[in-house]
Short mmCIF file of C-alpha atoms in Angstrom, two decimals:
data_model
loop_
_atom_site.label_atom_id
_atom_site.label_comp_id
_atom_site.label_asym_id
_atom_site.label_seq_id
_atom_site.Cartn_x
_atom_site.Cartn_y
_atom_site.Cartn_z
CA MET G 1 1.42 -6.49 -34.24
CA ARG G 2 4.73 -3.70 -32.86
CA ASN G 3 6.28 -4.13 -29.93
CA THR G 4 8.29 -1.98 -27.31
CA LEU G 5 9.78 -3.06 -24.47
CA LEU G 6 11.09 -0.73 -21.88
CA TYR G 7 13.27 -1.56 -19.16
CA LEU G 8 13.21 0.67 -15.96
CA LYS G 9 15.50 0.79 -13.10
CA SER G 10 14.48 2.81 -10.22
CA ASN G 11 17.60 4.47 -9.66
CA ALA G 12 16.93 5.99 -12.67
CA SER G 13 14.05 7.83 -11.96
CA THR G 14 12.65 10.92 -9.79
CA PHE G 15 10.85 10.98 -7.05
CA ASN G 16 7.86 13.49 -6.66
CA THR G 17 7.24 13.45 -2.46
CA ASP G 18 4.01 14.90 -3.42
CA ILE G 19 1.97 11.84 -5.53
CA ASN G 20 4.42 9.54 -4.46
CA PHE G 21 5.29 8.23 -8.02
CA ASN G 22 8.77 7.72 -9.97
CA ARG G 23 9.30 9.43 -13.11
CA TRP G 24 11.74 7.89 -15.70
CA LEU G 25 11.98 10.67 -18.64
CA LEU G 26 11.89 8.56 -22.24
CA THR G 27 14.88 9.69 -24.95
CA ASN G 28 12.61 8.44 -27.15
CA PRO G 29 9.09 8.72 -26.82
CA ILE G 30 7.07 5.97 -27.40
CA GLN G 31 4.51 6.52 -30.37
CA ALA G 32 1.60 5.07 -31.69
CA ARG G 33 0.43 5.56 -35.32
CA LYS G 34 -2.63 7.16 -35.85
CA ASP G 35 -4.35 4.36 -36.63
CA GLU G 36 -3.14 2.41 -33.22
CA LEU G 37 -4.44 2.26 -29.86
CA LEU G 38 -1.87 1.24 -26.78
CA THR G 39 -1.79 -1.80 -25.11
CA ILE G 40 0.28 -2.18 -21.37
CA GLN G 41 1.52 -5.15 -19.40
CA VAL G 42 4.09 -6.25 -17.05
CA ILE G 43 6.34 -8.74 -18.40
CA GLU G 44 8.81 -9.22 -15.33
CA ALA G 45 9.83 -7.15 -11.98
CA GLU G 46 12.62 -7.55 -9.59
CA PHE G 47 12.18 -5.77 -6.15
CA PRO G 48 14.45 -6.00 -2.71
CA ILE G 49 13.20 -6.76 0.43
CA THR G 50 14.51 -3.84 2.09
CA TYR G 51 11.34 -2.34 3.90
CA TYR G 52 10.52 -2.66 7.44
CA ASN G 53 7.88 -4.07 8.94
CA VAL G 54 7.81 -1.52 11.35
CA ASP G 55 7.32 2.44 10.04
CA ALA G 56 5.91 5.58 10.39
CA THR G 57 2.77 4.38 9.05
CA ASN G 58 2.97 1.90 11.73
CA ASN G 59 5.12 2.67 15.09
CA VAL G 60 2.31 4.11 17.45
CA PHE G 61 1.42 1.81 20.42
CA GLU G 62 -1.12 2.90 23.04
CA CYS G 63 -3.18 1.31 25.12
CA VAL G 64 -5.28 2.70 28.17
CA VAL G 65 -5.64 1.01 31.97
CA ILE G 66 -8.00 1.88 34.53
CA THR G 67 -8.14 0.88 38.40
CA ASP G 68 -10.73 1.66 40.79
CA ASP G 69 -10.23 1.62 44.58
CA VAL G 70 -12.05 -1.34 45.74
CA ASP G 71 -12.58 0.29 49.76
CA ASP G 72 -13.17 3.44 48.32
CA GLY G 73 -16.74 2.58 46.79
CA ALA G 74 -16.48 5.83 44.81
CA SER G 75 -16.43 6.16 41.04
CA ASN G 76 -14.20 9.59 41.15
CA GLU G 77 -11.56 7.87 42.75
CA ASP G 78 -10.82 5.88 39.64
CA HIS G 79 -7.18 6.07 38.07
CA THR G 80 -6.99 5.95 34.32
CA GLU G 81 -3.33 5.72 33.00
CA THR G 82 -2.20 6.26 29.04
CA TYR G 83 0.37 3.87 27.53
CA THR G 84 2.18 5.15 24.68
CA LEU G 85 5.58 3.66 22.63
CA THR G 86 6.56 5.18 19.56
CA LEU G 87 8.35 1.97 18.30
CA GLU G 88 11.89 2.82 16.09
CA THR G 89 11.93 2.24 12.33
CA ARG G 90 13.48 -1.59 11.13
CA ASN G 91 12.99 -4.93 11.37
CA TYR G 92 10.96 -7.05 14.30
CA THR G 93 10.30 -10.47 14.96
CA ALA G 94 7.15 -11.18 17.20
CA ALA G 95 9.21 -11.75 19.89
CA GLN G 96 11.02 -8.69 19.28
CA LEU G 97 8.45 -6.01 19.28
CA ALA G 98 6.42 -8.13 22.03
CA ALA G 99 9.89 -7.60 24.47
CA THR G 100 10.02 -4.27 22.96
CA ILE G 101 6.26 -3.10 24.83
CA ASP G 102 7.02 -4.82 27.43
CA ALA G 103 9.84 -2.61 28.69
CA ILE G 104 7.65 0.41 28.61
CA GLY G 105 7.56 2.52 31.57
CA ASP G 106 5.61 1.65 34.31
CA LYS G 107 2.79 3.81 35.77
CA THR G 108 1.72 5.30 39.27
CA HIS G 109 -1.19 2.94 39.90
CA SER G 110 -0.25 0.42 37.02
CA THR G 111 2.13 -1.72 35.35
CA LEU G 112 1.73 -2.68 31.70
CA ASN G 113 3.65 -6.23 30.35
CA CYS G 114 3.95 -7.52 26.64
CA ALA G 115 3.67 -11.42 26.31
CA TYR G 116 4.16 -13.47 22.83
CA ASP G 117 2.82 -17.05 22.49
CA LYS G 118 4.78 -18.68 19.76
CA LYS G 119 2.36 -21.93 19.81
CA THR G 120 -0.63 -19.98 19.62
CA GLY G 121 1.14 -16.67 17.37
CA LYS G 122 -0.83 -14.53 19.69
CA MET G 123 0.32 -11.62 22.14
CA THR G 124 -1.12 -10.51 25.33
CA LEU G 125 -0.99 -7.46 27.74
CA THR G 126 -1.62 -7.95 31.30
CA ALA G 127 -2.00 -4.85 33.46
CA THR G 128 -1.20 -5.22 36.47
CA SER G 129 -2.30 -2.10 39.73
CA THR G 130 0.60 -1.07 41.63
CA THR G 131 0.69 -0.88 45.54
CA ALA G 132 0.19 3.39 45.60
CA GLU G 133 -3.52 2.63 47.31
CA PRO G 134 -3.19 -0.63 48.27
CA SER G 135 -6.77 -1.92 47.56
CA ASP G 136 -6.54 -1.17 43.81
CA SER G 137 -7.94 -3.54 41.09
CA SER G 138 -7.28 -3.20 37.47
CA THR G 139 -10.82 -2.87 35.75
CA LYS G 140 -10.60 -1.98 32.04
CA ILE G 141 -7.80 -2.34 29.38
CA THR G 142 -7.93 -0.63 25.96
CA ILE G 143 -6.29 -0.55 22.65
CA GLY G 144 -5.92 3.11 22.41
CA ALA G 145 -7.54 5.28 19.62
CA ASN G 146 -3.86 6.00 18.53
CA SER G 147 -2.35 3.11 18.12
CA THR G 148 -1.34 1.97 14.34
CA CYS G 149 0.24 -1.21 15.33
CA ASN G 150 -3.05 -3.01 15.86
CA ARG G 151 -2.36 -5.91 12.73
CA LEU G 152 1.17 -6.04 13.77
CA ILE G 153 0.21 -7.55 17.60
CA GLY G 154 -2.62 -8.78 16.98
CA PHE G 155 -5.31 -6.46 18.53
CA SER G 156 -8.57 -5.32 16.74
CA VAL G 157 -9.36 -2.16 16.65
CA GLY G 158 -10.31 -0.22 20.16
CA GLN G 159 -10.28 -3.66 21.90
CA THR G 160 -10.86 -4.20 25.28
CA LYS G 161 -11.74 -5.83 28.31
CA THR G 162 -12.56 -5.19 31.86
CA GLN G 163 -13.29 -7.22 34.81
CA PRO G 164 -15.24 -5.90 37.98
CA ASN G 165 -13.96 -4.07 41.28
CA THR G 166 -13.31 -7.06 43.34
CA GLY G 167 -9.26 -6.73 44.55
CA ASN G 168 -7.69 -8.68 40.64
CA THR G 169 -4.62 -6.61 40.49
CA ALA G 170 -4.31 -8.22 37.07
CA LEU G 171 -5.87 -8.17 34.26
CA PRO G 172 -4.55 -10.21 30.62
CA MET G 173 -5.73 -9.12 27.40
CA GLU G 174 -5.13 -11.77 24.97
CA GLY G 175 -4.99 -10.21 20.92
CA ASP G 176 -7.93 -11.13 19.07
CA ASN G 177 -5.94 -12.40 15.90
CA ILE G 178 -2.50 -13.90 15.58
CA VAL G 179 0.11 -11.21 14.66
CA ASP G 180 1.11 -10.55 11.32
CA MET G 181 4.67 -9.35 11.08
CA ASN G 182 4.22 -9.01 7.25
CA ARG G 183 4.29 -5.48 5.87
CA THR G 184 2.41 -6.63 2.67
CA ASN G 185 1.77 -9.95 0.84
CA ASN G 186 1.49 -8.22 -2.42
CA ILE G 187 3.30 -5.85 -4.05
CA TYR G 188 1.09 -3.84 -6.64
CA ILE G 189 2.55 -1.95 -9.33
CA GLU G 190 0.51 1.64 -9.85
CA THR G 191 0.65 3.38 -13.06
CA ASP G 192 -1.64 7.10 -13.64
CA LEU G 193 -2.21 6.44 -17.01
CA MET G 194 -6.63 5.59 -17.44
CA LEU G 195 -6.61 1.67 -17.33
CA ASP G 196 -9.95 -0.83 -17.41
CA SER G 197 -8.80 -2.70 -14.26
CA ARG G 198 -10.86 -2.86 -10.89
CA ASP G 199 -9.02 -2.10 -7.21
CA THR G 200 -10.44 -4.22 -4.45
CA ASP G 201 -14.08 -1.62 -4.57
CA GLY G 202 -14.48 -1.92 -7.62
CA ASN G 203 -12.34 1.32 -8.21
CA ARG G 204 -11.45 2.25 -11.95
CA SER G 205 -7.32 2.27 -10.74
CA GLY G 206 -3.78 2.57 -12.76
CA ILE G 207 -2.62 -1.44 -10.95
CA LEU G 208 -0.56 -2.89 -13.68
CA ALA G 209 0.41 -5.85 -11.87
CA LYS G 210 0.07 -7.57 -8.58
CA VAL G 211 3.50 -9.47 -7.43
CA GLN G 212 3.24 -12.00 -4.83
CA GLN G 213 5.77 -11.25 -1.64
CA ASN G 214 6.99 -14.45 -0.53
CA LYS G 215 10.60 -13.49 0.09
CA LYS G 216 12.15 -12.83 3.70
CA PHE G 217 13.75 -9.56 4.70
CA LEU G 218 16.97 -8.84 2.51
CA ASP G 219 15.79 -11.62 -0.42
CA VAL G 220 15.10 -10.27 -3.87
CA CYS G 221 11.38 -11.03 -4.97
CA HIS G 222 11.20 -12.03 -8.93
CA TYR G 223 8.31 -11.61 -10.31
CA GLN G 224 7.72 -13.10 -14.36
CA THR G 225 4.22 -12.79 -15.30
CA GLY G 226 2.67 -16.14 -17.10
CA HIS G 227 -0.16 -14.84 -18.75
CA ASN G 228 -0.60 -12.73 -21.62
CA LEU G 229 -3.17 -10.29 -20.60
CA PRO G 230 -2.06 -6.59 -21.92
CA LEU G 231 -4.34 -3.28 -20.36
CA GLU G 232 -5.58 -1.02 -23.07
CA LEU G 233 -4.75 2.39 -22.30
CA ASP G 234 -6.94 5.37 -23.41
CA ARG G 235 -7.23 6.45 -26.57
CA LYS G 236 -5.98 9.64 -25.98
CA ASP G 237 -2.96 7.88 -24.66
CA THR G 238 -0.79 6.91 -27.87
CA TYR G 239 2.51 9.10 -26.98
CA LEU G 240 4.38 8.76 -23.92
CA ASP G 241 7.18 10.90 -23.22
CA HIS G 242 7.47 10.09 -19.68
CA ILE G 243 6.47 7.06 -16.99
CA ASP G 244 4.83 7.31 -14.07
CA LEU G 245 4.90 3.67 -11.18
CA ARG G 246 4.60 3.78 -8.06
CA ILE G 247 5.18 0.98 -5.68
CA LEU G 248 1.90 -0.20 -3.44
CA ASP G 249 1.75 -2.06 -0.19
CA ASP G 250 -2.06 -4.16 0.79
CA ASN G 251 -2.90 -1.09 2.28
CA ASN G 252 -2.35 1.41 -0.17
CA ILE G 253 0.70 2.57 0.78
CA PRO G 254 3.84 3.71 -0.94
CA ILE G 255 6.97 1.14 -0.11
CA ASP G 256 9.90 2.72 1.11
CA PHE G 257 12.92 0.57 -0.11
CA ASN G 258 15.03 2.67 1.99
CA GLY G 259 18.16 4.44 0.34
CA ASP G 260 19.23 3.54 -3.02
CA ASN G 261 18.48 0.10 -3.24
CA ASN G 262 17.02 -0.78 -6.93
CA TYR G 263 13.79 -1.90 -8.00
CA SER G 264 13.47 -3.15 -12.06
CA ILE G 265 10.52 -3.63 -14.33
CA THR G 266 9.98 -4.18 -17.35
CA LEU G 267 6.83 -3.02 -19.58
CA LEU G 268 5.83 -4.41 -23.24
CA PHE G 269 3.92 -1.65 -24.96
CA SER G 270 1.96 -3.26 -28.23
CA TYR G 271 0.70 -1.64 -31.22
CA ILE G 272 -2.84 -2.19 -31.88
CA LYS G 273 -5.19 -1.67 -34.95
CA LYS G 274 -8.13 1.04 -33.93
CA GLU G 275 -12.12 -0.60 -34.14
CA LYS G 276 -13.65 1.35 -36.34
CA LEU G 277 -16.80 3.51 -34.72
CA LEU G 278 -20.44 3.50 -35.81
CA LEU G 279 -21.72 6.71 -36.58
CA GLY G 280 -22.79 8.65 -33.36
CA GLU G 281 -20.76 6.28 -31.03
CA GLU G 282 -19.33 8.39 -28.67
CA VAL G 283 -14.89 8.07 -28.35
CA GLU G 284 -13.90 7.09 -24.71
CA GLY G 285 -11.78 9.26 -23.32
CA VAL G 286 -12.24 12.08 -25.47
CA GLU G 287 -15.16 14.70 -24.18
CA THR G 288 -14.86 16.75 -27.32
CA LEU G 289 -14.51 16.25 -31.07
CA PRO G 290 -13.52 19.46 -32.08
CA ILE G 291 -15.78 20.90 -34.89
CA ILE G 292 -13.64 20.99 -38.47
CA ASP G 293 -15.08 22.99 -41.22
CA ASN G 294 -13.25 22.13 -44.55
CA ILE G 295 -16.22 22.71 -46.90
CA ASN G 296 -14.92 25.72 -48.28
CA THR G 297 -11.43 24.74 -48.41
CA GLY G 298 -11.35 20.69 -49.74
CA ASP G 299 -8.90 19.91 -47.07
CA SER G 300 -9.56 16.56 -45.64
CA CYS G 301 -9.58 15.64 -41.38
CA ASP G 302 -6.51 12.94 -41.32
CA GLU G 303 -7.09 12.47 -37.39
CA TYR G 304 -10.95 12.37 -37.33
CA SER G 305 -11.54 10.56 -40.75
CA ASP G 306 -13.73 7.66 -41.33
CA ASN G 307 -10.54 5.45 -42.54
CA GLU G 308 -8.51 6.61 -39.47
CA ILE G 309 -11.71 6.24 -36.71
#
């Protein structure tokens, strides 16, 4: 069996911002013979952990607080105030993130505080009514619909807590979940080539490898495969003059390594013999085979002859 190793460095590629793929142009294309197919496998990879756990995809905090005048008794005296914060793109610890939210500005009828308990791993948001109207009571606190940092801070989408209008000025709400300050637990290497791999929903995907990310910020994650599990490429992908790859997180979002921080990937291409197809069997990946009339000329059809297929 013939093999070709391809060593890729990210700084030798061109990034396409429309599809979020890096492209490497190959001076010497990878080409199978007429009686061969290609398989592909990630042999090793190195990724610098230079991406942030807070970026443009998860940097919005939103919380809605409702206070009510106890003495009034009229529902139209409720005060709804929305707290919105766009977090700075950077790497945070749980304590730093809680302190940043805690520093959010007060409103007229309420204040909002945030605290992190390292013993439970959870954050608590506390809405407190102000003295703008001495008889105000905090009655409801809700994670806003525009909030994108919920997984980080441990709150469920739309999580809400209410209390009766009985004069309680403070309303604490603890997160349903433990904070998750990891941007991703895995790094996915995906190609635009047709593969027989499946994503978490069972859909066909171009995922070549899932690299476990177990390093701290600014470390380097090293990956070496311990299995010989090559993936067969489509029958039409026998000539490759470029390779397109993208690096994704657990949520299928491209990872930004911040600048020229270089990652590298080693791919193994193997050349395997085509299996002969039975008469009438469809060739996968080829919609229609051309009809070649060679009766009068006597010419042979190399590409689609019985010997080749």
